[in-house]
CSV table of C-alpha atoms and ligand atoms in Angstrom, one decimal:
chain,number,residue,atom,x,y,z
A,1,MET,CA,128.7,126.5,138.2
A,2,ILE,CA,128.5,130.1,137.1
A,3,ILE,CA,131.2,132.3,138.5
A,4,VAL,CA,131.2,136.1,138.7
A,5,MET,CA,134.3,138.3,138.8
A,6,GLU,CA,134.6,141.1,140.6
A,7,ASN,CA,134.7,144.3,138.4
A,8,GLY,CA,138.4,145.0,137.6
A,9,ALA,CA,139.6,141.4,138.2
A,10,THR,CA,142.7,140.8,136.9
A,11,ASP,CA,143.7,138.2,134.2
A,12,ALA,CA,145.9,136.9,136.3
A,13,GLN,CA,142.9,136.1,138.8
A,14,ILE,CA,140.7,135.0,135.9
A,15,ASP,CA,143.4,132.4,135.0
A,16,GLY,CA,143.8,131.4,138.9
A,17,VAL,CA,140.1,130.3,138.4
A,18,VAL,CA,140.5,128.8,135.1
A,19,HIS,CA,143.0,126.7,136.5
A,20,LYS,CA,141.1,125.7,139.6
A,21,ILE,CA,137.9,124.8,137.6
A,22,LYS,CA,140.5,122.2,135.7
A,23,GLU,CA,142.3,120.9,138.7
A,24,PHE,CA,139.1,119.1,139.1
A,25,GLY,CA,138.6,117.9,135.5
A,26,LEU,CA,135.7,120.1,134.3
A,27,ASP,CA,136.1,122.6,131.3
A,28,ALA,CA,136.1,126.5,131.9
A,29,ASN,CA,134.3,129.0,129.6
A,30,VAL,CA,135.3,132.9,129.7
A,31,SER,CA,132.9,135.2,128.7
A,32,ARG,CA,134.6,139.1,129.0
A,33,GLY,CA,131.7,141.9,129.2
A,34,THR,CA,132.3,145.6,129.5
A,35,GLU,CA,132.5,145.8,132.9
A,36,ARG,CA,132.9,142.2,134.6
A,37,THR,CA,133.5,138.6,133.6
A,38,VAL,CA,131.9,135.8,133.8
A,39,ILE,CA,133.3,132.0,134.2
A,40,GLY,CA,131.3,129.6,133.4
A,41,ALA,CA,132.4,125.5,134.6
A,42,ILE,CA,131.6,123.0,132.6
A,43,GLY,CA,131.2,119.2,133.6
A,44,ASP,CA,130.1,118.1,136.9
A,45,GLU,CA,129.8,120.6,138.9
A,46,ARG,CA,129.4,119.1,141.9
A,47,LYS,CA,132.5,118.2,142.3
A,48,LEU,CA,133.3,121.9,142.9
A,49,ASP,CA,133.1,123.1,146.5
A,50,GLN,CA,131.5,126.7,146.4
A,51,GLU,CA,133.7,128.2,149.1
A,52,MET,CA,136.4,127.3,147.8
A,53,ILE,CA,135.7,129.2,144.7
A,54,ASP,CA,133.7,132.2,146.8
A,55,ALA,CA,137.9,132.5,148.4
A,56,LEU,CA,139.7,133.1,145.3
A,57,PRO,CA,141.1,136.5,144.5
A,58,GLY,CA,138.8,138.2,141.9
A,59,VAL,CA,135.8,136.2,142.8
A,60,GLU,CA,132.6,138.0,143.5
A,61,ASN,CA,130.1,135.4,143.7
A,62,SER,CA,129.3,131.8,142.1
A,63,MET,CA,126.3,129.5,141.9
A,64,HIS,CA,125.4,125.7,141.1
A,65,ILE,CA,123.1,125.5,138.3
A,66,VAL,CA,122.6,122.2,138.9
A,67,LYS,CA,120.6,120.7,142.2
A,68,PRO,CA,122.9,119.5,144.9
A,69,TYR,CA,120.3,116.8,145.6
A,70,LYS,CA,119.5,114.0,142.6
A,71,ILE,CA,118.1,110.6,143.8
A,72,VAL,CA,115.0,112.8,145.3
A,73,ALA,CA,114.6,115.5,142.8
A,74,ARG,CA,111.8,115.7,140.2
A,75,GLU,CA,114.6,116.6,137.9
A,76,TRP,CA,115.6,112.9,137.4
A,77,HIS,CA,112.3,111.3,137.8
A,78,LYS,CA,109.3,113.4,136.5
A,79,GLN,CA,106.5,110.6,137.8
A,80,ASN,CA,105.3,110.5,141.6
A,81,THR,CA,106.5,107.8,143.5
A,82,VAL,CA,104.2,105.5,145.3
A,83,ILE,CA,105.5,103.8,147.9
A,84,ASP,CA,104.1,100.4,148.9
A,85,ILE,CA,103.9,99.8,152.8
A,86,LYS,CA,102.4,96.2,153.1
A,87,GLY,CA,99.9,97.2,150.3
A,88,VAL,CA,98.9,100.3,151.2
A,89,PRO,CA,99.8,102.6,148.7
A,90,LEU,CA,101.1,106.2,149.6
A,91,GLY,CA,102.1,109.0,147.2
A,92,GLY,CA,99.2,107.8,144.5
A,93,ASN,CA,95.4,109.0,144.2
A,94,GLN,CA,94.6,107.6,147.7
A,95,ILE,CA,95.7,109.7,150.3
A,96,GLN,CA,96.7,107.8,153.9
A,97,ILE,CA,95.7,109.2,156.8
A,98,ILE,CA,98.2,107.5,159.5
A,99,GLY,CA,96.5,107.8,163.2
A,100,GLY,CA,97.3,106.4,166.6
A,101,PRO,CA,98.2,107.8,170.1
A,102,CYS,CA,101.3,109.8,170.8
A,103,SER,CA,103.1,106.9,172.6
A,104,VAL,CA,102.4,102.9,173.4
A,105,GLU,CA,101.3,102.8,177.3
A,106,THR,CA,99.2,99.9,178.1
A,107,PRO,CA,98.3,96.5,175.9
A,108,GLU,CA,94.5,97.8,176.6
A,109,GLN,CA,95.4,101.1,175.0
A,110,MET,CA,97.3,99.5,171.9
A,111,GLU,CA,94.4,97.4,171.6
A,112,ASP,CA,91.8,100.4,171.9
A,113,SER,CA,93.6,102.4,169.4
A,114,ALA,CA,94.2,100.4,166.9
A,115,ARG,CA,90.3,99.4,166.9
A,116,PHE,CA,89.6,102.8,166.8
A,117,VAL,CA,92.0,103.8,164.2
A,118,LYS,CA,91.0,100.9,162.0
A,119,GLU,CA,87.0,101.8,162.5
A,120,ALA,CA,87.7,105.3,161.2
A,121,GLY,CA,88.8,104.2,158.0
A,122,CYS,CA,92.8,105.0,158.4
A,123,ARG,CA,95.1,102.1,157.1
A,124,LEU,CA,98.0,102.7,158.8
A,125,MET,CA,98.6,103.4,162.4
A,126,ARG,CA,101.2,105.5,164.3
A,127,GLY,CA,102.4,105.0,167.5
A,128,GLY,CA,105.7,105.5,169.4
A,129,ALA,CA,107.8,103.3,171.6
A,130,PHE,CA,110.9,105.3,172.2
A,131,LYS,CA,110.3,109.5,172.7
A,132,PRO,CA,112.4,111.8,172.2
A,133,ARG,CA,111.5,114.0,175.1
A,134,THR,CA,112.9,117.6,176.0
A,135,SER,CA,112.9,117.0,179.7
A,136,PRO,CA,114.9,113.3,180.6
A,137,TYR,CA,113.0,112.8,183.6
A,138,THR,CA,109.4,112.8,181.8
A,139,PHE,CA,108.1,109.5,180.2
A,140,GLN,CA,110.7,108.3,177.7
A,141,GLY,CA,108.5,105.0,175.9
A,142,LYS,CA,108.2,101.8,176.8
A,143,GLY,CA,110.9,100.8,174.4
A,144,VAL,CA,111.4,97.1,173.0
A,145,GLU,CA,108.0,96.1,175.1
A,146,GLY,CA,106.3,98.9,173.2
A,147,LEU,CA,107.2,97.8,170.0
A,148,ASP,CA,106.0,94.0,171.3
A,149,LEU,CA,102.9,96.0,172.3
A,150,PHE,CA,102.3,97.8,169.1
A,151,ARG,CA,102.5,95.1,166.8
A,152,LYS,CA,100.5,93.1,168.7
A,153,ALA,CA,97.7,95.3,168.7
A,154,ALA,CA,97.9,96.3,165.2
A,155,ASP,CA,98.3,93.0,163.8
A,156,LYS,CA,95.3,92.2,164.9
A,157,TYR,CA,93.7,94.8,162.8
A,158,ASP,CA,95.7,94.0,159.9
A,159,LEU,CA,97.5,97.8,160.5
A,160,PRO,CA,101.1,98.6,159.0
A,161,ILE,CA,102.5,100.2,161.7
A,162,VAL,CA,104.6,103.8,161.9
A,163,THR,CA,107.3,104.5,164.8
A,164,GLU,CA,109.9,106.5,165.5
A,165,LEU,CA,113.3,105.3,165.5
A,166,MET,CA,116.0,107.5,167.2
A,167,ASP,CA,119.1,105.2,168.0
A,168,VAL,CA,121.1,103.3,165.0
A,169,ARG,CA,121.8,100.5,167.8
A,170,MET,CA,117.9,99.4,167.6
A,171,LEU,CA,118.0,99.5,164.1
A,172,ASP,CA,118.2,95.7,164.2
A,173,THR,CA,115.4,95.5,167.0
A,174,PHE,CA,113.2,97.2,164.2
A,175,LEU,CA,113.7,95.0,161.8
A,176,GLU,CA,113.1,92.1,164.2
A,177,TYR,CA,109.4,93.5,164.8
A,178,ASP,CA,109.1,94.0,161.4
A,179,VAL,CA,108.3,97.9,161.5
A,180,ASP,CA,106.7,98.6,158.5
A,181,VAL,CA,107.5,102.5,158.4
A,182,ILE,CA,110.6,103.7,160.4
A,183,GLN,CA,110.0,107.4,161.4
A,184,ILE,CA,112.9,110.1,161.5
A,185,GLY,CA,111.7,112.4,164.2
A,186,THR,CA,112.5,116.1,163.7
A,187,ARG,CA,115.5,116.5,166.4
A,188,ASN,CA,117.3,113.8,164.1
A,189,MET,CA,116.5,114.9,160.5
A,190,GLN,CA,120.5,115.8,160.5
A,191,ASN,CA,121.4,112.6,162.0
A,192,PHE,CA,123.4,111.8,159.3
A,193,ASP,CA,124.9,108.2,160.7
A,194,LEU,CA,121.7,107.4,161.3
A,195,LEU,CA,120.1,108.4,158.1
A,196,LYS,CA,123.1,106.7,156.2
A,197,GLU,CA,121.8,103.4,158.5
A,198,VAL,CA,118.1,103.5,157.6
A,199,GLY,CA,119.3,104.4,153.7
A,200,ARG,CA,121.0,100.7,153.5
A,201,ILE,CA,117.8,99.1,154.5
A,202,ASN,CA,114.7,98.8,152.3
A,203,LYS,CA,111.9,99.7,155.0
A,204,PRO,CA,109.9,103.1,153.7
A,205,VAL,CA,111.5,106.3,156.0
A,206,ILE,CA,109.0,108.6,156.8
A,207,LEU,CA,111.6,111.5,157.3
A,208,LYS,CA,110.1,114.5,159.4
A,209,ARG,CA,111.6,118.3,158.5
A,210,GLY,CA,114.0,119.8,161.3
A,211,MET,CA,111.8,122.3,163.5
A,212,SER,CA,114.5,124.9,162.0
A,213,ALA,CA,115.5,123.3,158.6
A,214,THR,CA,115.3,124.8,154.9
A,215,ILE,CA,113.4,122.7,152.5
A,216,SER,CA,116.9,122.7,150.7
A,217,GLU,CA,118.7,120.7,153.7
A,218,TRP,CA,115.9,118.8,154.4
A,219,LEU,CA,115.9,117.6,150.3
A,220,MET,CA,119.6,117.1,151.2
A,221,SER,CA,118.8,114.9,154.4
A,222,ALA,CA,116.5,112.4,151.9
A,223,GLU,CA,119.2,112.7,149.8
A,224,TYR,CA,121.8,110.8,152.5
A,225,ILE,CA,118.9,108.2,152.9
A,226,ALA,CA,118.6,107.8,149.1
A,227,ALA,CA,121.8,107.7,148.5
A,228,GLY,CA,122.5,104.1,150.7
A,229,GLY,CA,120.3,102.7,148.1
A,230,ASN,CA,116.8,103.2,149.9
A,231,HIS,CA,114.4,105.1,147.8
A,232,ASN,CA,111.1,105.0,149.9
A,233,ILE,CA,111.1,108.2,151.3
A,234,ILE,CA,108.4,110.2,152.8
A,235,PHE,CA,108.7,113.5,153.6
A,236,CYS,CA,106.9,114.8,156.7
A,237,GLU,CA,106.0,118.5,157.8
A,238,ARG,CA,105.3,118.7,161.2
A,239,GLY,CA,105.6,122.7,161.7
A,240,ILE,CA,108.7,125.2,162.0
A,241,ARG,CA,110.1,127.0,165.1
A,242,THR,CA,108.9,130.8,164.6
A,243,TYR,CA,109.1,133.9,167.1
A,244,GLU,CA,104.9,132.9,167.7
A,245,THR,CA,104.3,131.2,170.6
A,246,TYR,CA,100.7,130.9,170.5
A,247,TYR,CA,100.9,127.8,168.8
A,248,ARG,CA,103.4,124.5,169.5
A,249,ASN,CA,105.4,125.1,165.8
A,250,VAL,CA,103.9,126.7,162.4
A,251,LEU,CA,102.6,124.5,159.9
A,252,ASP,CA,104.7,125.3,157.0
A,253,VAL,CA,101.7,124.5,154.2
A,254,THR,CA,103.8,126.2,151.5
A,255,ALA,CA,106.0,123.2,151.7
A,256,VAL,CA,103.9,120.8,150.1
A,257,PRO,CA,103.3,122.4,146.8
A,258,VAL,CA,107.3,123.6,146.8
A,259,LEU,CA,108.2,120.2,147.8
A,260,LYS,CA,106.1,118.4,145.1
A,261,LYS,CA,107.6,120.6,142.8
A,262,GLU,CA,111.5,119.8,143.7
A,263,THR,CA,110.9,116.2,144.5
A,264,HIS,CA,108.8,112.9,143.2
A,265,LEU,CA,109.0,111.3,146.7
A,266,PRO,CA,105.5,111.6,148.7
A,267,VAL,CA,104.6,114.4,151.3
A,268,ILE,CA,102.4,114.1,154.3
A,269,ILE,CA,101.6,116.3,157.4
A,270,ASP,CA,101.5,115.9,161.0
A,271,PRO,CA,99.2,118.6,162.2
A,272,SER,CA,99.1,117.1,165.4
A,273,HIS,CA,102.7,118.4,166.5
A,274,ALA,CA,102.2,121.6,164.5
A,275,GLY,CA,99.3,123.1,166.5
A,276,GLY,CA,99.8,121.3,169.5
A,277,LYS,CA,96.2,121.4,170.3
A,278,ALA,CA,93.3,118.8,169.2
A,279,TRP,CA,91.2,121.8,168.6
A,280,MET,CA,93.8,123.2,165.7
A,281,VAL,CA,93.8,119.7,164.3
A,282,PRO,CA,90.8,119.4,161.6
A,283,ALA,CA,91.2,122.8,160.2
A,284,LEU,CA,95.1,122.2,159.4
A,285,SER,CA,94.4,119.1,158.5
A,286,ARG,CA,91.6,120.6,156.0
A,287,ALA,CA,94.4,123.0,154.7
A,288,ALA,CA,97.1,120.0,154.2
A,289,ILE,CA,94.7,117.8,152.0
A,290,ALA,CA,93.8,120.8,150.1
A,291,ALA,CA,97.2,121.3,149.4
A,292,GLY,CA,98.0,118.2,147.8
A,293,ALA,CA,99.4,116.4,150.7
A,294,ASP,CA,99.6,112.7,150.1
A,295,GLY,CA,98.7,111.7,153.6
A,296,LEU,CA,98.3,112.8,157.6
A,297,LEU,CA,100.1,111.6,160.7
A,298,VAL,CA,97.7,112.6,163.5
A,299,GLU,CA,97.7,112.0,167.1
A,300,MET,CA,94.4,110.0,168.5
A,301,HIS,CA,94.5,108.7,171.9
A,302,PRO,CA,91.2,106.6,173.1
A,303,LYS,CA,91.1,108.8,176.2
A,304,PRO,CA,93.3,111.7,175.8
A,305,CYS,CA,92.8,113.1,179.0
A,306,GLU,CA,94.6,110.2,180.3
A,307,ALA,CA,97.8,110.1,177.3
A,308,TRP,CA,100.7,110.0,178.8
A,309,CYS,CA,102.2,112.3,176.1
A,310,ASP,CA,100.9,115.2,174.2
A,311,ALA,CA,97.7,115.0,175.5
A,312,ASP,CA,96.4,117.9,174.9
A,313,GLN,CA,96.9,117.3,170.9
A,314,ALA,CA,95.2,114.2,170.6
A,315,LEU,CA,92.1,113.7,169.1
A,316,ASN,CA,89.1,111.3,170.5
A,317,PRO,CA,88.1,108.4,168.2
A,318,ASP,CA,84.9,110.3,167.5
A,319,GLU,CA,86.4,113.4,166.2
A,320,LEU,CA,89.3,111.1,164.4
A,321,LYS,CA,86.2,110.0,162.7
A,322,ALA,CA,84.3,113.2,162.0
A,323,LEU,CA,87.6,114.4,160.4
A,324,MET,CA,88.0,111.7,158.4
A,325,ALA,CA,84.3,112.8,156.7
A,326,GLU,CA,85.7,116.0,155.9
A,327,LEU,CA,88.7,115.3,154.2
A,328,LYS,CA,86.6,112.5,152.0
A,329,GLY,CA,84.6,115.7,150.8
A,330,ILE,CA,88.0,117.8,150.0
A,331,ALA,CA,89.4,114.7,148.5
A,332,SER,CA,86.8,114.2,146.1
A,333,VAL,CA,87.1,118.3,145.1
A,334,ILE,CA,90.7,117.9,144.0
A,335,GLY,CA,90.0,114.2,142.4
A,336,ARG,CA,91.4,112.3,145.2
A,337,SER,CA,90.2,109.8,147.5
A,338,ILE,CA,90.6,108.6,150.9
B,401,MN,MN1,103.7,113.3,170.4
């Protein structure tokens, strides 16, 4: 950490900072310039609390040199991490499109969904059994019965499943149903107790970006999961909230190259919740793949008009098929496959 002292800081104030640094077991290097004194803290700077240093008399500001996240940082792990999801690789050269309905509704709807997802060429399936809804009076998901329906439909077509965990009390049930990828939704990105719990198991976790979260907060949330021992983390950008009201959220495509630089873990995009309208999904999907995303999480419903949740943004089976063909073209241009 580098600490810049105020112009005119006294020797006693400089000594006070040096003393504080040493109290935490680090060494201090004092560099006196003509106008300012700069103090370098040498050692594991994660032990130093920036707010505490900034509050010391005579300190103008301080900055960390080392990133506050470690396990998820590319700094410490140069190669891309490829996560194995029941034999399906995510994070390697092959791009994965995860298709499926917003929510699990009926056995027929799930059977049709699984068939169409498979036919379109997707290798993984999404679907929500527990739904975080803005209003407590709208459909909340089928719950455990939904997990059962999902598991059966997906197994028939040999598709690993992705579904959202909202409550830590359901984790055992998720393991019982052998959920292949646990999704942590945007509203829970900073539910640290939930993150710690999924950090203790070894199932892959899709960590969606909080709708108002910075990149650094998102990386720190992933670090919570990784710190527990589970390094199978997939980042999912799903649009952030801005002042714009035309679309549901703003898809932050910039997050893809930034995350690729900061972390070795896979990065995927959810174009459905970003745009909020089915007609935007193909364009946003193409942008995501072109920007270097390792996969997409796309909502597809056998009959979008009849969907119990997010009907506006679901592709129909033919649209998903057409999208897959387009994306294959883009993938080949950038040297990847789908
Ligand atoms: Mn949805």
